[in-house]
GROMACS .gro file of C-alpha atoms in nm:
model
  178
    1UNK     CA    1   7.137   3.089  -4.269
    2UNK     CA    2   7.330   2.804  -4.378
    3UNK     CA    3   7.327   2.456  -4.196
    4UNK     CA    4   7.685   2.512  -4.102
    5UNK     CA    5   7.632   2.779  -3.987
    6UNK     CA    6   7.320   2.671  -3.753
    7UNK     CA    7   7.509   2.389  -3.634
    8UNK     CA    8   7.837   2.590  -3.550
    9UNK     CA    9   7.659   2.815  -3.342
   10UNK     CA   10   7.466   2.542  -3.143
   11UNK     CA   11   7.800   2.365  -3.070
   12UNK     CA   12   7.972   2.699  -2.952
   13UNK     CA   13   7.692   2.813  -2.721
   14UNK     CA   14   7.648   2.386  -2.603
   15UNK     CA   15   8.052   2.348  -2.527
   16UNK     CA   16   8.108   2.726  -2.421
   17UNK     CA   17   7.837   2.709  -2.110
   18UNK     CA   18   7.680   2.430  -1.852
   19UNK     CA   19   7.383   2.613  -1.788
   20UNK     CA   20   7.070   2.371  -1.909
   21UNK     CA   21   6.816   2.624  -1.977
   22UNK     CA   22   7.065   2.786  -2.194
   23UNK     CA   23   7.150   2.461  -2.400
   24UNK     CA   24   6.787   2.394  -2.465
   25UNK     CA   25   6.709   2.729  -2.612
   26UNK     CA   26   6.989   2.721  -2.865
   27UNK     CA   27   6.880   2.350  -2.958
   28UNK     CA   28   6.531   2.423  -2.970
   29UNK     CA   29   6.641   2.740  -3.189
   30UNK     CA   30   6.847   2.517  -3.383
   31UNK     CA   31   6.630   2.232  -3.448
   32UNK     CA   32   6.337   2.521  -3.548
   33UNK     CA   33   6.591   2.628  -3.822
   34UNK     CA   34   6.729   2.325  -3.966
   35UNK     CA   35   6.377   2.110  -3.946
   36UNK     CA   36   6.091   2.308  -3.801
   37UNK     CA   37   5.825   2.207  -3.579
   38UNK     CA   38   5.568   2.204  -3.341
   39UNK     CA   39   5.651   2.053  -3.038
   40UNK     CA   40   6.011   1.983  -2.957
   41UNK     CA   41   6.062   1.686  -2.624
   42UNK     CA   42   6.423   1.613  -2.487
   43UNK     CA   43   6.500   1.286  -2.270
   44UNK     CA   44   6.713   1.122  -2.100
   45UNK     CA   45   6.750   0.772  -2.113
   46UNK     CA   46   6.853   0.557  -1.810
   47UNK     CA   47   6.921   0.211  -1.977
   48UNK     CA   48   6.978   0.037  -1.641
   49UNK     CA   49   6.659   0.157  -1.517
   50UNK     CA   50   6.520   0.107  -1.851
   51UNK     CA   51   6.346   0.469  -1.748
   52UNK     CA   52   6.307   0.789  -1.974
   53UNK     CA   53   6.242   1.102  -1.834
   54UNK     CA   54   6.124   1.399  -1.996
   55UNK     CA   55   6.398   1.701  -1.948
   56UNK     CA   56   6.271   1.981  -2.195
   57UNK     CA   57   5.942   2.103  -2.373
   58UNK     CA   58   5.864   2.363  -2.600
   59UNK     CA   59   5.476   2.349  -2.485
   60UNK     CA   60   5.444   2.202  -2.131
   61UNK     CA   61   5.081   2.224  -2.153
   62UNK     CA   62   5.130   1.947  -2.430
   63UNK     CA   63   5.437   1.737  -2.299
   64UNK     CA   64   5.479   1.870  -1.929
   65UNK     CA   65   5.841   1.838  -1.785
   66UNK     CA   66   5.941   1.552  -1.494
   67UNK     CA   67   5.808   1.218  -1.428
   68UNK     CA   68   5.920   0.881  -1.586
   69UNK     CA   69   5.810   0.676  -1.845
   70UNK     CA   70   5.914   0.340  -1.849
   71UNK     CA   71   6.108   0.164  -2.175
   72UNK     CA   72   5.989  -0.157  -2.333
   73UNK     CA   73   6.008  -0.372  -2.587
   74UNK     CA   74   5.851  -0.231  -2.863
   75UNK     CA   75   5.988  -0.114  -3.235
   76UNK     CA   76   6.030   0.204  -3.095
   77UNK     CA   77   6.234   0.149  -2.811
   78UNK     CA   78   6.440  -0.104  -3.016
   79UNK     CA   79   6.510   0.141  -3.314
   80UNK     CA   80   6.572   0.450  -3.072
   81UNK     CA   81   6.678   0.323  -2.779
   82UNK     CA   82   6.888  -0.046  -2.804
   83UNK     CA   83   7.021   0.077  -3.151
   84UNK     CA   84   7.059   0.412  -3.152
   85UNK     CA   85   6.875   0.505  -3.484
   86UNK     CA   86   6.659   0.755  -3.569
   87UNK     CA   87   6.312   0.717  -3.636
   88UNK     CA   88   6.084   0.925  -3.847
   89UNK     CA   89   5.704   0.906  -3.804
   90UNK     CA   90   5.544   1.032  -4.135
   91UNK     CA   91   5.140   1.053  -4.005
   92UNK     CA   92   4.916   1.011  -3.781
   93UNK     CA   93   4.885   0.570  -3.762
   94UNK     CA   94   5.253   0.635  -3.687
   95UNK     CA   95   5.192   0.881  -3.420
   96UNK     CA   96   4.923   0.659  -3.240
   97UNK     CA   97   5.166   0.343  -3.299
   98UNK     CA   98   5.461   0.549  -3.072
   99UNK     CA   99   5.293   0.784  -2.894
  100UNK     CA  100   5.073   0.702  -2.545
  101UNK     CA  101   4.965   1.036  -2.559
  102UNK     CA  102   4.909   1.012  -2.957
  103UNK     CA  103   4.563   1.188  -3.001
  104UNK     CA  104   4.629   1.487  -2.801
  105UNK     CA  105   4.911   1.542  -3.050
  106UNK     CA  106   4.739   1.430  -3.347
  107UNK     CA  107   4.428   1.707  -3.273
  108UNK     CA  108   4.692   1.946  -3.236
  109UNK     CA  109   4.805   1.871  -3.578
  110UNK     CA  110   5.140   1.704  -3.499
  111UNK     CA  111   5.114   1.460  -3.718
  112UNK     CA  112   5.498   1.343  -3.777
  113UNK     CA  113   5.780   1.317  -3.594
  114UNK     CA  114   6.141   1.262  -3.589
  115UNK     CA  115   6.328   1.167  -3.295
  116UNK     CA  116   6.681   1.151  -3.268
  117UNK     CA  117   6.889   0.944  -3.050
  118UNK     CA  118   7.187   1.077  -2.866
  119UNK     CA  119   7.461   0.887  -2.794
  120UNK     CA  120   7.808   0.908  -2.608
  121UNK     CA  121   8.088   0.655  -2.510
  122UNK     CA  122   7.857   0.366  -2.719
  123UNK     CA  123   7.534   0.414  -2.551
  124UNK     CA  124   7.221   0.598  -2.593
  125UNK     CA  125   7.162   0.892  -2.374
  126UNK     CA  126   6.836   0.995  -2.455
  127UNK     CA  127   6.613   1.188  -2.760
  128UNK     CA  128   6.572   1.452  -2.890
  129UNK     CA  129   6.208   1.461  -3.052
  130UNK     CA  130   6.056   1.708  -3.298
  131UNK     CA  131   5.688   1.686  -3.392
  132UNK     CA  132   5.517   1.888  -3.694
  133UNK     CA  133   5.297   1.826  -3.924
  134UNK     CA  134   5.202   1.551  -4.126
  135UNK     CA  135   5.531   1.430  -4.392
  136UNK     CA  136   5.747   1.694  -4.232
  137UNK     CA  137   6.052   1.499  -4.157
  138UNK     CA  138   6.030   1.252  -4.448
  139UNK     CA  139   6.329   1.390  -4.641
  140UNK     CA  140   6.565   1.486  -4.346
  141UNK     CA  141   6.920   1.347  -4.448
  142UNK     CA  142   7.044   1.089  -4.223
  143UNK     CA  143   7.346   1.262  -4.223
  144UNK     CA  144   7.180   1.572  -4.056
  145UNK     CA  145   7.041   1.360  -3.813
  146UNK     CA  146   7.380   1.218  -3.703
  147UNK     CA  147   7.515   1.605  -3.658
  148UNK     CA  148   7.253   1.743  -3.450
  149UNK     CA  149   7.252   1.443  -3.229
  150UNK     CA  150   7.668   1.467  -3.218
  151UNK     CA  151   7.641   1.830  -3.110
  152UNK     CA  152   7.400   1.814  -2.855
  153UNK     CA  153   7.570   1.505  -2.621
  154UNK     CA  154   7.646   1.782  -2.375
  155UNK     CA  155   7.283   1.883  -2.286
  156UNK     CA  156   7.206   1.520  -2.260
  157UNK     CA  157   7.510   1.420  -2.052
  158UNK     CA  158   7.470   1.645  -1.762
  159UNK     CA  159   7.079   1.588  -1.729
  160UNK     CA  160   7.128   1.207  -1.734
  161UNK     CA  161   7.324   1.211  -1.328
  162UNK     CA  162   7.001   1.414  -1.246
  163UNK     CA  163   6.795   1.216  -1.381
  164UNK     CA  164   6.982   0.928  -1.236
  165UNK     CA  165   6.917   1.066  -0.882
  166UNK     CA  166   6.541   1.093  -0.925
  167UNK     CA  167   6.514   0.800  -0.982
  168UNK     CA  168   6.658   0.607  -0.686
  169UNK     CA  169   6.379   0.409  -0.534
  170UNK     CA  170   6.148   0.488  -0.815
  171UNK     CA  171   5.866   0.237  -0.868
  172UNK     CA  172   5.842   0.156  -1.197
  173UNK     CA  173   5.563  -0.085  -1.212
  174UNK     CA  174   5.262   0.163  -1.282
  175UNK     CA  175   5.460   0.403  -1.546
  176UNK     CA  176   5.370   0.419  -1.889
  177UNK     CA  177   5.569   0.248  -2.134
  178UNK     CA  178   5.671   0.371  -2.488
   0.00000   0.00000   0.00000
């Protein structure tokens, strides 16, 4: 199936429905096709908050849905998150650089990933993150990249005012950061 194709099809079933579960199985379908992987993550980013919260898992027994993670000021969250570019992990040091949770994913062979930032009116919503194995993303065009994230705003728009409302009063101090 051709990558126009793919990404036609994700941006017909994203703008012709609101339902969330729905949008996440045709991106997760999507994102299997055009880049495979292990583990797919989606978050939403509240920049204000400087919060991300985990909205969608492939494998919740790997990356369980809810809670918050708190931003910082790391590479990471200055490529992904302040700039809006993607980043591509190629191995394992790169993993354990990004990742808290880095060697439950690394045992379970996810050894690269690629996450891609989605943005809307100039700001970053959130990420999309893909995880495989080791050197998996490492010739993804940039271009590519830039679609996916384009089609998928929707998902990441209506999660972010939920997300929003969780975390009203939230106490960030004891969160992990990435």
């Amino acid at each position: 199936m051709s990558t126009t194709h793919i990404l036609g099809r994700l941006a017909h079933t994203l703008g012709q429905s609101n339902d969330a579960e729905r949008h996440w199985a045709a991106i997760a379908e999507a994102c299997q096709q055009l880049f495979g992987y292990g583990l797919l993550t989606g978050l939403v980013y509240l920049q204000q908050e400087k919060l991300m919260r985990r909205i969608y898992s492939s494998d919740e027994a790997i990356s369980p849905l809810g809670g918050f993670k708190a931003t910082g000021k790391g590479p990471w969250s200055a490529q992904v998150l302040d700039q809006g570019l993607p980043y591509i992990g190629r191995d394992e040091a790169d993993i354990r650089t990004v990742f808290s949770e880095a060697e439950d994913l690394v045992a379970r062979g996810l050894h690269a990933v690629l996450n891609i930032p989605i943005w809307y009116g100039g700001e970053v919503l959130g990420s999309i993150n893909i995880l495989g194995p080791r050197g998996a993303y490492n010739a993804v065009p940039e271009a590519l990249i830039h679609l996916v994230a384009g089609v998928c705003v929707p998902a990441l728009a209506s999660a972010r005012e939920t997300a929003k409302e969780a975390a009203r009063g939230l106490d960030s101090a004891g969160l992990q950061s990435v």
